Amino acid sequence: MQDPAATHVQLLSGLIEQVGAQRDERAFEQLFEHYAPLLRSYSLAREPGAHLVADELVQEVLVKVWNKAHLYDSAKANANTWIFTLARNCRIDYLRRNGRFAADIDADDLYAGLEDENSDPFEITQQRKAALQVQEGLRQLPNEQAQVLAKVYLEGKTQQEAALELNLPLGTVKSRVRLALQKLEILFRGRQP
Amino acid sequence: MIHYHPDTDRLMAFAAGTQPLSQAICVSAHLEHCAQCRQLLRRLNHVGSEMISSLPPARVPEQLKAKVMQKIRSGEAAVEQPISTTGSAPGHSPIVPRCLRKLVPGDIDKLRWKRLSPSIRSARLCSDVDGTQVELIRIKPGGKVARHNHTGEEVTLVLKGAFSDESGIYRAGDIIFRDQRDRLHRPIASQDSECICLTAVASPIQLTGWLGRIFNPLIRRSHYAH
Ligand SMILES: [Zn+2]
């Protein structure tokens, strides 16, 4: 028996590939149903109450899904991770347009080619396992560790900002992040900080 | 062999997209050189993706789906071509990181190089909203950078050649972060070849008082000069 969560991700990956190969609107609508509420939630995590901004992000990311689906390769990337990178890039570009970043460089320039999983089958299997470990591990993470990860990944805060908001010393935030990454087996104990 | 990497906190900020652009440019350029950090980046991306997946789904307004369907049907959405991520486009200096190709479209020799000292030239690429300057720096073989303290954070990525300072020797792909805790830092390029670096300097050396007001613009320009 396969893990139901893994099966679900595979289903979503298959839908993206269907959109890529056949411009399949049915498959695209299913992707919309699944991802639009999560993307909206992602945007609201950073700017609570900013519903128009959230709607804008949903539209932008899903239009990107349509435009880039043919470049997606399920053998190399998990559907959720692919969508996450699109959403993060849309957020960065939104902030840049609104003056947080000044130069004429967009998020796609920064990340192009860096996140593609390489085609080595061993590495692909490793990454798949890593993704499942993260999913499993997040559920078991102590609240205080999950909270700092959410500040960074969902609310888009720096560690300094997270420390201020949580009224904690920066060192405490850093050590919580470190413990969390070790539990999720992202950081091997051997790696230098 | 790369010996100096961004720490995990910085890679996580890069994965989450929370870094200032100037720093993200340098980290991106490092990742292009470093398979080990790219692998860690992919793992850090899994965290972001699983965090989004575990969010409570927000209610989506009725008309949103119709809007998106209309956009993709009207052809307003244009199917994208893959961005070339291998090799370098014709006319590009191979040492220019991919993320900077828009700002350095051709040969780096065609940039506007400013002479800072007999052995150092710099070319400004862009500045971040916080005032951080992103520049390319060329140091002649054996050239010395003026001894300086840091008032803000300074990020340096070696693109070509090598340089050394009190703490080590840095080669292509190495990334170095320095701030005010690192006192008196005096880099020297290696004797055998020119050294080209990408730098992001957060805030210029500050002087106070009337003298400072007169000289600040000069000093600002010659942060790396003798
Ligand atoms: Zn590295």
Short mmCIF file of C-alpha atoms and ligand atoms in Angstrom, two decimals:
data_model
loop_
_atom_site.label_atom_id
_atom_site.label_comp_id
_atom_site.label_asym_id
_atom_site.label_seq_id
_atom_site.Cartn_x
_atom_site.Cartn_y
_atom_site.Cartn_z
CA MET A 1 0.00 0.00 0.00
CA GLN A 2 1.23 3.42 -0.89
CA ASP A 3 0.97 6.42 1.37
CA PRO A 4 -2.29 8.22 0.46
CA ALA A 5 -0.57 11.61 0.64
CA ALA A 6 2.02 10.44 -1.89
CA THR A 7 -0.74 9.15 -4.16
CA HIS A 8 -2.52 12.49 -3.97
CA VAL A 9 0.61 14.41 -4.95
CA GLN A 10 1.12 12.04 -7.87
CA LEU A 11 -2.42 12.71 -9.00
CA LEU A 12 -1.77 16.46 -8.94
CA SER A 13 1.49 15.99 -10.83
CA GLY A 14 -0.40 14.00 -13.45
CA LEU A 15 -2.89 16.84 -13.84
CA ILE A 16 -0.13 19.37 -14.45
CA GLU A 17 1.34 17.08 -17.10
CA GLN A 18 -2.06 16.72 -18.75
CA VAL A 19 -2.35 20.49 -18.96
CA GLY A 20 1.15 20.65 -20.39
CA ALA A 21 0.65 17.98 -23.00
CA GLN A 22 -2.95 18.56 -24.07
CA ARG A 23 -3.96 22.01 -22.76
CA ASP A 24 -6.62 20.06 -20.89
CA GLU A 25 -9.05 22.55 -19.30
CA ARG A 26 -10.73 19.86 -17.17
CA ALA A 27 -7.41 18.95 -15.61
CA PHE A 28 -6.66 22.63 -15.12
CA GLU A 29 -9.97 23.19 -13.32
CA GLN A 30 -9.12 20.38 -10.92
CA LEU A 31 -5.80 22.04 -10.21
CA PHE A 32 -7.64 25.30 -9.59
CA GLU A 33 -10.00 23.63 -7.12
CA HIS A 34 -7.12 22.19 -5.17
CA TYR A 35 -4.59 25.01 -5.21
CA ALA A 36 -6.64 28.25 -5.30
CA PRO A 37 -7.78 27.99 -1.64
CA LEU A 38 -4.24 27.16 -0.47
CA LEU A 39 -2.67 29.98 -2.48
CA ARG A 40 -5.23 32.42 -1.16
CA SER A 41 -4.40 31.28 2.34
CA TYR A 42 -0.67 31.71 1.60
CA SER A 43 -1.22 35.31 0.53
CA LEU A 44 -3.44 36.08 3.52
CA ALA A 45 -0.77 34.70 5.87
CA ARG A 46 1.49 37.54 4.80
CA GLU A 47 -1.15 40.24 4.55
CA PRO A 48 -4.18 39.30 6.65
CA GLY A 49 -7.31 40.95 5.32
CA ALA A 50 -5.78 41.85 1.94
CA HIS A 51 -8.33 39.92 -0.08
CA LEU A 52 -7.72 41.66 -3.39
CA VAL A 53 -4.00 40.97 -3.16
CA ALA A 54 -4.81 37.33 -2.41
CA ASP A 55 -7.14 37.06 -5.42
CA GLU A 56 -4.44 38.62 -7.58
CA LEU A 57 -1.88 36.06 -6.42
CA VAL A 58 -4.24 33.16 -7.09
CA GLN A 59 -4.83 34.40 -10.62
CA GLU A 60 -1.19 35.04 -11.35
CA VAL A 61 0.00 31.68 -10.07
CA LEU A 62 -2.69 29.71 -11.89
CA VAL A 63 -2.11 31.51 -15.15
CA LYS A 64 1.57 30.63 -14.72
CA VAL A 65 0.61 27.01 -14.15
CA TRP A 66 -1.18 27.08 -17.51
CA ASN A 67 1.73 28.81 -19.26
CA LYS A 68 4.51 26.69 -17.80
CA ALA A 69 2.84 23.28 -17.47
CA HIS A 70 4.62 21.93 -20.56
CA LEU A 71 7.96 22.66 -18.84
CA TYR A 72 6.98 20.61 -15.80
CA ASP A 73 8.42 17.12 -15.40
CA SER A 74 6.82 14.97 -12.71
CA ALA A 75 9.81 12.64 -12.69
CA LYS A 76 11.89 15.53 -11.43
CA ALA A 77 9.65 17.64 -9.23
CA ASN A 78 6.83 17.15 -6.81
CA ALA A 79 3.66 19.08 -7.83
CA ASN A 80 3.40 20.88 -4.49
CA THR A 81 6.98 22.04 -4.60
CA TRP A 82 6.61 23.27 -8.15
CA ILE A 83 3.52 25.28 -7.20
CA PHE A 84 5.29 26.63 -4.11
CA THR A 85 8.14 28.03 -6.21
CA LEU A 86 5.66 29.69 -8.59
CA ALA A 87 3.77 31.24 -5.68
CA ARG A 88 6.93 32.45 -3.96
CA ASN A 89 8.16 34.01 -7.20
CA CYS A 90 4.84 35.78 -7.75
CA ARG A 91 5.05 37.12 -4.21
CA ILE A 92 8.59 38.40 -4.75
CA ASP A 93 7.60 40.10 -8.00
CA TYR A 94 4.55 41.62 -6.37
CA LEU A 95 6.72 43.09 -3.59
CA ARG A 96 9.25 44.31 -6.13
CA ARG A 97 6.55 46.08 -8.14
CA ASN A 98 5.46 47.70 -4.92
CA GLY A 99 8.85 49.10 -4.19
CA ARG A 100 10.52 46.67 -1.85
CA PHE A 101 13.04 45.73 -4.51
CA ALA A 102 14.49 48.25 -6.88
CA ALA A 103 16.27 46.60 -9.78
CA ASP A 104 14.98 45.27 -13.04
CA ILE A 105 15.50 41.65 -12.02
CA ASP A 106 12.57 39.38 -11.47
CA ALA A 107 12.23 36.26 -9.39
CA ASP A 108 12.50 33.95 -12.39
CA ASP A 109 15.95 35.42 -13.08
CA LEU A 110 17.04 34.63 -9.54
CA TYR A 111 15.85 31.04 -9.42
CA ALA A 112 16.06 29.82 -13.04
CA GLY A 113 17.70 26.44 -13.23
CA LEU A 114 18.66 26.28 -9.56
CA GLU A 115 15.71 24.29 -8.31
CA ASP A 116 15.36 21.68 -11.01
CA GLU A 117 16.06 18.34 -9.55
CA ASN A 118 18.77 16.71 -11.54
CA SER A 119 18.03 13.66 -13.63
CA ASP A 120 20.13 11.24 -11.60
CA PRO A 121 17.64 8.50 -10.57
CA PHE A 122 19.27 8.10 -7.17
CA GLU A 123 18.94 11.80 -6.46
CA ILE A 124 15.30 11.76 -7.64
CA THR A 125 14.45 8.94 -5.25
CA GLN A 126 16.27 10.74 -2.44
CA GLN A 127 14.33 13.95 -3.06
CA ARG A 128 11.02 12.08 -3.14
CA LYS A 129 11.82 10.50 0.18
CA ALA A 130 12.90 13.86 1.55
CA ALA A 131 9.59 15.46 0.53
CA LEU A 132 7.60 12.74 2.31
CA GLN A 133 9.80 12.99 5.39
CA VAL A 134 9.10 16.71 5.54
CA GLN A 135 5.37 16.14 5.23
CA GLU A 136 5.42 13.55 7.99
CA GLY A 137 7.86 15.51 10.14
CA LEU A 138 5.90 18.78 10.02
CA ARG A 139 2.96 17.10 11.72
CA GLN A 140 5.13 16.09 14.63
CA LEU A 141 7.04 19.32 15.02
CA PRO A 142 6.69 21.10 18.39
CA ASN A 143 4.48 24.16 18.06
CA GLU A 144 7.21 26.67 18.81
CA GLN A 145 9.35 25.27 15.98
CA ALA A 146 6.50 25.11 13.46
CA GLN A 147 5.69 28.71 14.38
CA VAL A 148 9.09 30.09 13.36
CA LEU A 149 9.00 28.16 10.08
CA ALA A 150 5.56 29.61 9.36
CA LYS A 151 6.82 33.13 10.06
CA VAL A 152 9.52 32.72 7.45
CA TYR A 153 7.88 30.62 4.74
CA LEU A 154 4.26 31.75 4.98
CA GLU A 155 4.35 35.23 6.46
CA GLY A 156 7.53 36.10 4.56
CA LYS A 157 9.36 37.44 7.61
CA THR A 158 13.09 37.58 8.15
CA GLN A 159 14.39 35.85 11.26
CA GLN A 160 14.94 39.26 12.85
CA GLU A 161 11.33 40.22 12.18
CA ALA A 162 10.15 36.88 13.54
CA ALA A 163 12.19 37.41 16.70
CA LEU A 164 10.70 40.88 17.22
CA GLU A 165 7.15 39.67 16.73
CA LEU A 166 7.53 36.66 18.96
CA ASN A 167 9.40 38.74 21.50
CA LEU A 168 12.31 36.31 21.51
CA PRO A 169 16.06 36.80 21.22
CA LEU A 170 17.28 36.23 17.64
CA GLY A 171 19.43 33.36 18.91
CA THR A 172 16.34 31.51 20.11
CA VAL A 173 14.66 31.86 16.72
CA LYS A 174 17.81 30.57 15.03
CA SER A 175 18.08 27.57 17.31
CA ARG A 176 14.39 26.70 16.81
CA VAL A 177 14.89 26.81 13.05
CA ARG A 178 17.94 24.60 13.39
CA LEU A 179 16.14 22.05 15.56
CA ALA A 180 13.19 21.99 13.18
CA LEU A 181 15.42 21.42 10.14
CA GLN A 182 17.22 18.62 11.93
CA LYS A 183 13.92 16.94 12.83
CA LEU A 184 12.76 17.23 9.23
CA GLU A 185 16.08 15.68 8.23
CA ILE A 186 16.84 18.59 5.95
CA LEU A 187 19.91 19.49 7.86
CA PHE A 188 22.26 16.69 8.50
CA ARG A 189 23.97 17.04 11.79
CA GLY A 190 27.29 17.05 9.98
CA ARG A 191 26.62 20.22 8.03
CA GLN A 192 28.37 23.29 9.28
CA PRO A 193 26.05 26.15 10.19
CA MET B 1 36.29 23.24 -5.02
CA ILE B 2 34.04 25.69 -3.18
CA HIS B 3 34.83 26.23 0.48
CA TYR B 4 32.66 29.14 1.50
CA HIS B 5 28.88 28.73 1.38
CA PRO B 6 25.91 30.78 2.59
CA ASP B 7 24.76 29.47 5.98
CA THR B 8 21.51 27.53 6.23
CA ASP B 9 19.59 30.54 7.52
CA ARG B 10 20.52 32.50 4.42
CA LEU B 11 19.63 29.63 2.11
CA MET B 12 16.31 29.29 3.89
CA ALA B 13 15.65 33.01 3.41
CA PHE B 14 16.48 32.51 -0.27
CA ALA B 15 14.08 29.54 -0.49
CA ALA B 16 11.33 31.53 1.24
CA GLY B 17 12.02 34.68 -0.79
CA THR B 18 12.54 36.92 2.23
CA GLN B 19 16.00 38.22 1.40
CA PRO B 20 16.86 41.68 0.11
CA LEU B 21 17.36 41.47 -3.65
CA SER B 22 21.01 42.51 -3.48
CA GLN B 23 21.83 39.57 -1.22
CA ALA B 24 19.63 37.16 -3.16
CA ILE B 25 21.58 38.00 -6.33
CA CYS B 26 24.85 36.96 -4.68
CA VAL B 27 23.30 33.79 -3.23
CA SER B 28 21.81 32.92 -6.62
CA ALA B 29 25.23 33.34 -8.23
CA HIS B 30 26.75 31.05 -5.61
CA LEU B 31 24.08 28.39 -6.17
CA GLU B 32 24.88 28.41 -9.85
CA HIS B 33 28.39 27.24 -8.90
CA CYS B 34 27.45 24.95 -6.01
CA ALA B 35 25.62 21.63 -6.43
CA GLN B 36 25.74 20.98 -2.70
CA CYS B 37 23.80 24.14 -1.86
CA ARG B 38 21.37 23.54 -4.73
CA GLN B 39 20.50 20.21 -3.18
CA LEU B 40 19.91 21.84 0.21
CA LEU B 41 17.80 24.52 -1.50
CA ARG B 42 15.52 21.84 -2.99
CA ARG B 43 15.07 20.32 0.45
CA LEU B 44 14.31 23.73 1.92
CA ASN B 45 11.72 24.22 -0.82
CA HIS B 46 9.96 21.05 0.34
CA VAL B 47 9.38 22.75 3.69
CA GLY B 48 7.71 25.72 2.02
CA SER B 49 5.57 23.53 -0.18
CA GLU B 50 4.43 21.32 2.69
CA MET B 51 3.69 24.37 4.82
CA ILE B 52 1.42 25.75 2.11
CA SER B 53 -0.22 22.36 1.67
CA SER B 54 -1.04 22.17 5.35
CA LEU B 55 -2.65 25.63 5.50
CA PRO B 56 -6.38 25.78 6.17
CA PRO B 57 -7.85 26.38 2.69
CA ALA B 58 -9.30 29.89 2.34
CA ARG B 59 -12.66 30.47 0.72
CA VAL B 60 -12.28 31.43 -2.92
CA PRO B 61 -14.69 34.02 -4.36
CA GLU B 62 -17.08 32.55 -6.95
CA GLN B 63 -16.00 34.67 -9.87
CA LEU B 64 -12.27 34.00 -9.46
CA LYS B 65 -12.26 30.72 -11.34
CA ALA B 66 -14.28 32.20 -14.20
CA LYS B 67 -11.76 35.06 -14.42
CA VAL B 68 -8.82 32.70 -14.63
CA MET B 69 -10.54 30.45 -17.19
CA GLN B 70 -11.28 33.49 -19.26
CA LYS B 71 -7.66 34.61 -19.10
CA ILE B 72 -6.30 31.31 -20.29
CA ARG B 73 -8.92 30.99 -23.06
CA SER B 74 -8.51 34.51 -24.36
CA GLY B 75 -4.89 33.80 -25.10
CA GLU B 76 -3.92 36.56 -22.70
CA ALA B 77 -1.89 33.85 -21.12
CA ALA B 78 1.05 33.12 -23.37
CA VAL B 79 2.73 29.76 -23.18
CA GLU B 80 6.31 30.34 -22.08
CA GLN B 81 9.49 29.12 -23.66
CA PRO B 82 12.00 27.51 -21.37
CA ILE B 83 14.69 29.86 -20.06
CA SER B 84 18.05 28.61 -21.19
CA THR B 85 19.93 27.47 -18.13
CA THR B 86 22.90 25.85 -19.75
CA GLY B 87 25.96 27.45 -21.22
CA SER B 88 25.98 31.11 -21.98
CA ALA B 89 24.14 33.03 -24.62
CA PRO B 90 26.26 34.40 -27.47
CA GLY B 91 27.94 37.65 -26.50
CA HIS B 92 27.75 36.97 -22.77
CA SER B 93 30.81 36.85 -20.65
CA PRO B 94 30.74 33.33 -19.23
CA ILE B 95 31.60 34.61 -15.76
CA VAL B 96 28.43 36.71 -15.51
CA PRO B 97 25.86 34.90 -13.32
CA ARG B 98 22.60 33.99 -15.06
CA CYS B 99 20.56 36.21 -12.74
CA LEU B 100 22.49 39.27 -13.95
CA ARG B 101 22.30 38.74 -17.69
CA LYS B 102 19.64 41.41 -18.08
CA LEU B 103 21.94 43.92 -16.42
CA VAL B 104 25.07 42.75 -18.22
CA PRO B 105 23.75 41.90 -21.67
CA GLY B 106 27.13 41.78 -23.41
CA ASP B 107 30.78 41.65 -22.66
CA ILE B 108 31.76 42.90 -19.21
CA ASP B 109 34.44 45.05 -20.82
CA LYS B 110 31.64 47.19 -22.22
CA LEU B 111 30.34 48.10 -18.76
CA ARG B 112 31.14 51.55 -17.41
CA TRP B 113 34.19 50.81 -15.30
CA LYS B 114 35.27 53.37 -12.77
CA ARG B 115 38.87 53.44 -11.68
CA LEU B 116 39.05 53.41 -7.89
CA SER B 117 42.79 52.97 -7.56
CA PRO B 118 45.63 51.89 -9.85
CA SER B 119 44.67 48.26 -9.31
CA ILE B 120 40.89 48.35 -8.79
CA ARG B 121 37.96 49.15 -11.03
CA SER B 122 34.26 48.83 -10.31
CA ALA B 123 31.05 48.85 -12.35
CA ARG B 124 27.71 49.52 -10.68
CA LEU B 125 24.94 47.10 -11.70
CA CYS B 126 21.99 48.09 -9.57
CA SER B 127 20.98 49.29 -6.15
CA ASP B 128 18.43 47.85 -3.80
CA VAL B 129 15.72 49.99 -2.19
CA ASP B 130 17.65 50.00 1.08
CA GLY B 131 20.56 51.65 -0.74
CA THR B 132 22.67 48.51 -1.05
CA GLN B 133 24.86 48.71 -4.14
CA VAL B 134 25.49 45.70 -6.34
CA GLU B 135 28.75 46.01 -8.26
CA LEU B 136 31.35 44.09 -10.18
CA ILE B 137 34.88 44.67 -8.93
CA ARG B 138 38.05 43.88 -10.89
CA ILE B 139 41.33 43.73 -9.04
CA LYS B 140 44.62 43.42 -10.90
CA PRO B 141 46.92 40.52 -9.95
CA GLY B 142 48.34 41.26 -6.53
CA GLY B 143 46.12 44.33 -6.14
CA LYS B 144 45.22 45.39 -2.61
CA VAL B 145 41.85 46.64 -1.48
CA ALA B 146 42.03 49.46 1.08
CA ARG B 147 41.85 48.31 4.66
CA HIS B 148 38.32 49.02 5.79
CA ASN B 149 35.77 48.42 8.47
CA HIS B 150 32.21 47.53 7.70
CA THR B 151 29.32 49.63 8.78
CA GLY B 152 26.79 47.31 7.25
CA GLU B 153 26.86 43.92 5.69
CA GLU B 154 29.09 43.29 2.71
CA VAL B 155 28.60 40.22 0.52
CA THR B 156 31.31 39.16 -1.92
CA LEU B 157 31.18 36.37 -4.46
CA VAL B 158 34.30 35.45 -6.41
CA LEU B 159 33.58 35.04 -10.12
CA LYS B 160 37.11 34.66 -11.42
CA GLY B 161 40.60 34.39 -9.97
CA ALA B 162 41.13 34.46 -6.22
CA PHE B 163 41.78 36.80 -3.33
CA SER B 164 42.75 36.37 0.27
CA ASP B 165 42.44 38.24 3.53
CA GLU B 166 43.29 37.64 7.18
CA SER B 167 40.79 34.78 7.38
CA GLY B 168 41.35 32.76 4.25
CA ILE B 169 41.72 32.39 0.52
CA TYR B 170 38.66 32.66 -1.70
CA ARG B 171 38.22 31.22 -5.18
CA ALA B 172 35.55 31.19 -7.89
CA GLY B 173 32.15 30.35 -6.40
CA ASP B 174 33.12 31.17 -2.82
CA ILE B 175 30.77 33.59 -1.06
CA ILE B 176 31.83 35.71 1.90
CA PHE B 177 29.69 37.69 4.31
CA ARG B 178 31.28 40.42 6.39
CA ASP B 179 29.77 42.85 8.83
CA GLN B 180 30.80 45.28 11.53
CA ARG B 181 31.97 42.47 13.77
CA ASP B 182 34.71 41.67 11.27
CA ARG B 183 37.30 44.33 11.94
CA LEU B 184 39.92 45.65 9.58
CA HIS B 185 39.55 43.57 6.57
CA ARG B 186 42.18 43.85 3.85
CA PRO B 187 41.72 41.69 0.76
CA ILE B 188 44.56 41.06 -1.71
CA ALA B 189 44.11 39.52 -5.17
CA SER B 190 46.26 36.51 -5.97
CA GLN B 191 49.47 37.23 -7.90
CA ASP B 192 48.78 35.01 -10.90
CA SER B 193 45.59 36.47 -12.34
CA GLU B 194 43.01 39.22 -12.27
CA CYS B 195 40.27 38.73 -9.68
CA ILE B 196 36.65 39.57 -10.54
CA CYS B 197 34.03 39.67 -7.80
CA LEU B 198 30.38 40.45 -7.43
CA THR B 199 29.65 42.51 -4.34
CA ALA B 200 26.69 43.89 -2.45
CA VAL B 201 27.61 46.59 0.02
CA ALA B 202 24.89 47.54 2.46
CA SER B 203 25.96 50.91 3.71
CA PRO B 204 28.93 53.06 2.90
CA ILE B 205 31.57 54.05 5.40
CA GLN B 206 30.11 56.81 7.50
CA LEU B 207 31.85 59.88 8.79
CA THR B 208 30.15 62.36 11.02
CA GLY B 209 30.45 66.11 11.47
CA TRP B 210 31.06 68.83 8.91
CA LEU B 211 34.11 67.08 7.47
CA GLY B 212 32.03 63.99 6.94
CA ARG B 213 29.36 65.92 5.10
CA ILE B 214 31.95 67.25 2.70
CA PHE B 215 33.82 64.04 2.20
CA ASN B 216 31.04 61.49 2.40
CA PRO B 217 30.22 61.50 -1.32
CA LEU B 218 33.89 60.93 -2.13
CA ILE B 219 34.30 58.18 0.38
CA ARG B 220 31.09 56.58 -0.69
CA ARG B 221 32.44 56.29 -4.20
CA SER B 222 35.77 54.92 -3.18
CA HIS B 223 34.81 52.30 -0.64
CA TYR B 224 37.19 49.83 -2.23
CA ALA B 225 39.91 52.24 -3.17
CA HIS B 226 43.19 52.95 -1.52
ZN ZN C 1 27.45 26.21 -1.59
#
